[in-house]
Amino acid sequence: MTRTGGCKCGAVRYTISAEPVTARLCWCRDCQYWATGNAAVNIVVPRAAMAVEGDLRTWDSLADSGRHMRRSFCGTCGTQVFSEARENADAMVVRVGTLDAAGDIRPESVIWTESAPPWASIDPALKAFPRQPT
Ligand SMILES: [Zn+2]
Ligand SMILES: [Zn+2]
């Protein structure tokens, strides 16, 4: 199925024409900024399946995983839309909160649990990784 989404203000829109490779929660320290204190909920999709329209700003950084990340967000409303790693150029990591419909997304795993605060609610049904899985 084709999924659509975009930022809160509508300046950025995207279409994903493939099923997610995986869906997961991330408690890395960076994601706690983007997700306002909680884990980020992400789907990983093939880069070739994603088409984006609109004016994105980007921020490049070195993640805790050692990967060179580029994070793309709407320059108008600030919504984090997706990220990508130079070391994994075939994949895009899309913020589930930006999907028009996310009800059928089934997170499979939770990563970077060692960075989660003690009060974090982590579903024991999910496969958990203390850091970035290889
Ligand atoms: Zn926006
Ligand atoms: Zn993260």
PDB file of C-alpha atoms and ligand atoms in Angstrom:
ATOM      1  CA  MET A   1       0.000   0.000   0.000  1.00  0.00           C
ATOM      2  CA  THR A   2       1.020   3.594  -0.471  1.00  0.00           C
ATOM      3  CA  ARG A   3       1.378   5.701   2.653  1.00  0.00           C
ATOM      4  CA  THR A   4       1.263   9.467   2.769  1.00  0.00           C
ATOM      5  CA  GLY A   5       2.274  11.996   5.350  1.00  0.00           C
ATOM      6  CA  GLY A   6       3.877  15.310   6.009  1.00  0.00           C
ATOM      7  CA  CYS A   7       4.669  17.972   8.551  1.00  0.00           C
ATOM      8  CA  LYS A   8       2.137  19.653  10.797  1.00  0.00           C
ATOM      9  CA  CYS A   9       1.750  22.829   8.712  1.00  0.00           C
ATOM     10  CA  GLY A  10       1.504  21.009   5.367  1.00  0.00           C
ATOM     11  CA  ALA A  11       4.530  22.620   3.704  1.00  0.00           C
ATOM     12  CA  VAL A  12       6.221  19.222   3.445  1.00  0.00           C
ATOM     13  CA  ARG A  13       4.411  16.187   2.023  1.00  0.00           C
ATOM     14  CA  TYR A  14       5.661  12.719   1.177  1.00  0.00           C
ATOM     15  CA  THR A  15       4.540   9.438  -0.324  1.00  0.00           C
ATOM     16  CA  ILE A  16       5.977   6.021   0.575  1.00  0.00           C
ATOM     17  CA  SER A  17       5.336   3.304  -2.005  1.00  0.00           C
ATOM     18  CA  ALA A  18       6.692   0.295  -0.090  1.00  0.00           C
ATOM     19  CA  GLU A  19       5.944  -1.455   3.166  1.00  0.00           C
ATOM     20  CA  PRO A  20       8.214  -0.531   6.084  1.00  0.00           C
ATOM     21  CA  VAL A  21      11.260  -2.737   6.576  1.00  0.00           C
ATOM     22  CA  THR A  22      10.640  -2.396  10.305  1.00  0.00           C
ATOM     23  CA  ALA A  23       8.920  -0.219  12.874  1.00  0.00           C
ATOM     24  CA  ARG A  24      10.671   0.575  16.127  1.00  0.00           C
ATOM     25  CA  LEU A  25      10.943   2.897  19.067  1.00  0.00           C
ATOM     26  CA  CYS A  26      14.210   4.680  19.752  1.00  0.00           C
ATOM     27  CA  TRP A  27      15.316   5.942  23.136  1.00  0.00           C
ATOM     28  CA  CYS A  28      18.661   7.333  21.992  1.00  0.00           C
ATOM     29  CA  ARG A  29      19.446  10.633  23.620  1.00  0.00           C
ATOM     30  CA  ASP A  30      18.979  12.494  20.315  1.00  0.00           C
ATOM     31  CA  CYS A  31      15.494  11.090  19.769  1.00  0.00           C
ATOM     32  CA  GLN A  32      14.477  12.276  23.215  1.00  0.00           C
ATOM     33  CA  TYR A  33      14.980  15.830  21.904  1.00  0.00           C
ATOM     34  CA  TRP A  34      12.906  15.279  18.763  1.00  0.00           C
ATOM     35  CA  ALA A  35      10.216  13.346  20.636  1.00  0.00           C
ATOM     36  CA  THR A  36       9.983  15.904  23.463  1.00  0.00           C
ATOM     37  CA  GLY A  37      11.242  13.544  26.147  1.00  0.00           C
ATOM     38  CA  ASN A  38       9.827  10.245  25.007  1.00  0.00           C
ATOM     39  CA  ALA A  39      11.092   7.620  22.576  1.00  0.00           C
ATOM     40  CA  ALA A  40      10.773   8.406  18.888  1.00  0.00           C
ATOM     41  CA  VAL A  41       8.567   6.034  16.909  1.00  0.00           C
ATOM     42  CA  ASN A  42      10.035   5.360  13.492  1.00  0.00           C
ATOM     43  CA  ILE A  43       9.517   3.234  10.430  1.00  0.00           C
ATOM     44  CA  VAL A  44      12.450   2.309   8.232  1.00  0.00           C
ATOM     45  CA  VAL A  45      11.608   2.407   4.526  1.00  0.00           C
ATOM     46  CA  PRO A  46      13.624   1.925   1.329  1.00  0.00           C
ATOM     47  CA  ARG A  47      14.925   5.274   0.103  1.00  0.00           C
ATOM     48  CA  ALA A  48      13.797   4.509  -3.442  1.00  0.00           C
ATOM     49  CA  ALA A  49      10.207   4.170  -2.234  1.00  0.00           C
ATOM     50  CA  MET A  50      10.001   7.645  -0.716  1.00  0.00           C
ATOM     51  CA  ALA A  51       9.101  10.795  -2.634  1.00  0.00           C
ATOM     52  CA  VAL A  52       9.195  14.129  -0.797  1.00  0.00           C
ATOM     53  CA  GLU A  53       7.844  17.536  -1.772  1.00  0.00           C
ATOM     54  CA  GLY A  54       8.378  20.792   0.049  1.00  0.00           C
ATOM     55  CA  ASP A  55      11.029  22.837   1.722  1.00  0.00           C
ATOM     56  CA  LEU A  56      13.025  20.826   4.245  1.00  0.00           C
ATOM     57  CA  ARG A  57      15.823  22.052   6.425  1.00  0.00           C
ATOM     58  CA  THR A  58      18.513  19.635   7.513  1.00  0.00           C
ATOM     59  CA  TRP A  59      20.864  19.167  10.413  1.00  0.00           C
ATOM     60  CA  ASP A  60      23.899  16.909  10.240  1.00  0.00           C
ATOM     61  CA  SER A  61      25.395  15.297  13.306  1.00  0.00           C
ATOM     62  CA  LEU A  62      27.321  12.311  14.560  1.00  0.00           C
ATOM     63  CA  ALA A  63      24.907  10.011  16.402  1.00  0.00           C
ATOM     64  CA  ASP A  64      25.645   7.895  19.486  1.00  0.00           C
ATOM     65  CA  SER A  65      25.782   4.924  17.094  1.00  0.00           C
ATOM     66  CA  GLY A  66      28.767   6.515  15.353  1.00  0.00           C
ATOM     67  CA  ARG A  67      26.704   7.052  12.231  1.00  0.00           C
ATOM     68  CA  HIS A  68      26.666  10.343  10.341  1.00  0.00           C
ATOM     69  CA  MET A  69      23.045  11.374  10.485  1.00  0.00           C
ATOM     70  CA  ARG A  70      21.148  13.948   8.478  1.00  0.00           C
ATOM     71  CA  ARG A  71      17.840  14.924  10.045  1.00  0.00           C
ATOM     72  CA  SER A  72      15.262  16.688   7.915  1.00  0.00           C
ATOM     73  CA  PHE A  73      12.567  18.917   9.317  1.00  0.00           C
ATOM     74  CA  CYS A  74      10.088  21.506   8.139  1.00  0.00           C
ATOM     75  CA  GLY A  75      11.648  24.972   8.137  1.00  0.00           C
ATOM     76  CA  THR A  76       8.259  26.519   8.874  1.00  0.00           C
ATOM     77  CA  CYS A  77       6.696  24.436  11.659  1.00  0.00           C
ATOM     78  CA  GLY A  78       9.775  22.490  12.818  1.00  0.00           C
ATOM     79  CA  THR A  79       8.269  19.009  12.545  1.00  0.00           C
ATOM     80  CA  GLN A  80      10.934  16.295  12.375  1.00  0.00           C
ATOM     81  CA  VAL A  81      10.003  14.318   9.252  1.00  0.00           C
ATOM     82  CA  PHE A  82      12.792  11.814   8.611  1.00  0.00           C
ATOM     83  CA  SER A  83      16.458  11.034   9.065  1.00  0.00           C
ATOM     84  CA  GLU A  84      19.052   9.120   7.127  1.00  0.00           C
ATOM     85  CA  ALA A  85      22.512   7.766   7.855  1.00  0.00           C
ATOM     86  CA  ARG A  86      25.405   8.182   5.441  1.00  0.00           C
ATOM     87  CA  GLU A  87      26.443   4.629   6.389  1.00  0.00           C
ATOM     88  CA  ASN A  88      23.027   3.208   5.434  1.00  0.00           C
ATOM     89  CA  ALA A  89      22.201   5.171   2.302  1.00  0.00           C
ATOM     90  CA  ASP A  90      19.437   2.859   1.077  1.00  0.00           C
ATOM     91  CA  ALA A  91      17.150   3.552   4.045  1.00  0.00           C
ATOM     92  CA  MET A  92      15.081   6.434   5.341  1.00  0.00           C
ATOM     93  CA  VAL A  93      13.883   6.601   8.938  1.00  0.00           C
ATOM     94  CA  VAL A  94      10.470   8.243   8.967  1.00  0.00           C
ATOM     95  CA  ARG A  95       8.779   9.663  12.087  1.00  0.00           C
ATOM     96  CA  VAL A  96       5.550   7.745  12.524  1.00  0.00           C
ATOM     97  CA  GLY A  97       3.830  10.816  13.927  1.00  0.00           C
ATOM     98  CA  THR A  98       4.024  12.415  10.488  1.00  0.00           C
ATOM     99  CA  LEU A  99       2.020   9.664   8.757  1.00  0.00           C
ATOM    100  CA  ASP A 100      -1.539  10.614   7.788  1.00  0.00           C
ATOM    101  CA  ALA A 101      -2.635   7.233   9.183  1.00  0.00           C
ATOM    102  CA  ALA A 102      -0.452   5.259  11.586  1.00  0.00           C
ATOM    103  CA  GLY A 103      -3.016   2.900  13.087  1.00  0.00           C
ATOM    104  CA  ASP A 104      -1.694  -0.188  11.312  1.00  0.00           C
ATOM    105  CA  ILE A 105       1.954   0.393  12.214  1.00  0.00           C
ATOM    106  CA  ARG A 106       3.181  -2.395  14.503  1.00  0.00           C
ATOM    107  CA  PRO A 107       6.404  -1.567  16.341  1.00  0.00           C
ATOM    108  CA  GLU A 108       8.599  -4.671  16.591  1.00  0.00           C
ATOM    109  CA  SER A 109      11.497  -3.458  18.683  1.00  0.00           C
ATOM    110  CA  VAL A 110      12.801  -0.783  20.994  1.00  0.00           C
ATOM    111  CA  ILE A 111      16.393   0.383  20.694  1.00  0.00           C
ATOM    112  CA  TRP A 112      18.793   2.390  22.868  1.00  0.00           C
ATOM    113  CA  THR A 113      17.017   1.292  26.044  1.00  0.00           C
ATOM    114  CA  GLU A 114      20.180   2.028  28.032  1.00  0.00           C
ATOM    115  CA  SER A 115      19.626   5.744  27.333  1.00  0.00           C
ATOM    116  CA  ALA A 116      16.016   5.694  28.516  1.00  0.00           C
ATOM    117  CA  PRO A 117      15.191   7.451  31.793  1.00  0.00           C
ATOM    118  CA  PRO A 118      14.143   5.261  34.743  1.00  0.00           C
ATOM    119  CA  TRP A 119      10.482   6.256  34.339  1.00  0.00           C
ATOM    120  CA  ALA A 120      10.343   5.191  30.698  1.00  0.00           C
ATOM    121  CA  SER A 121       7.489   2.835  29.855  1.00  0.00           C
ATOM    122  CA  ILE A 122       8.971   0.070  27.702  1.00  0.00           C
ATOM    123  CA  ASP A 123       6.597  -2.582  26.350  1.00  0.00           C
ATOM    124  CA  PRO A 124       8.006  -6.000  27.363  1.00  0.00           C
ATOM    125  CA  ALA A 125       6.426  -7.481  24.221  1.00  0.00           C
ATOM    126  CA  LEU A 126       8.943  -5.607  22.056  1.00  0.00           C
ATOM    127  CA  LYS A 127      12.378  -6.950  21.239  1.00  0.00           C
ATOM    128  CA  ALA A 128      14.712  -4.674  23.197  1.00  0.00           C
ATOM    129  CA  PHE A 129      18.262  -3.579  22.352  1.00  0.00           C
ATOM    130  CA  PRO A 130      20.390  -1.589  24.818  1.00  0.00           C
ATOM    131  CA  ARG A 131      22.064   0.258  21.917  1.00  0.00           C
ATOM    132  CA  GLN A 132      21.904   0.365  18.118  1.00  0.00           C
ATOM    133  CA  PRO A 133      21.363  -3.162  16.744  1.00  0.00           C
ATOM    134  CA  THR A 134      23.815  -4.156  14.048  1.00  0.00           C
TER     135      THR A 134
HETATM  136 ZN    ZN B   1       5.609  22.327   8.381  1.00  0.00          ZN
HETATM  137 ZN    ZN B   2      17.125   7.582  18.216  1.00  0.00          ZN
END
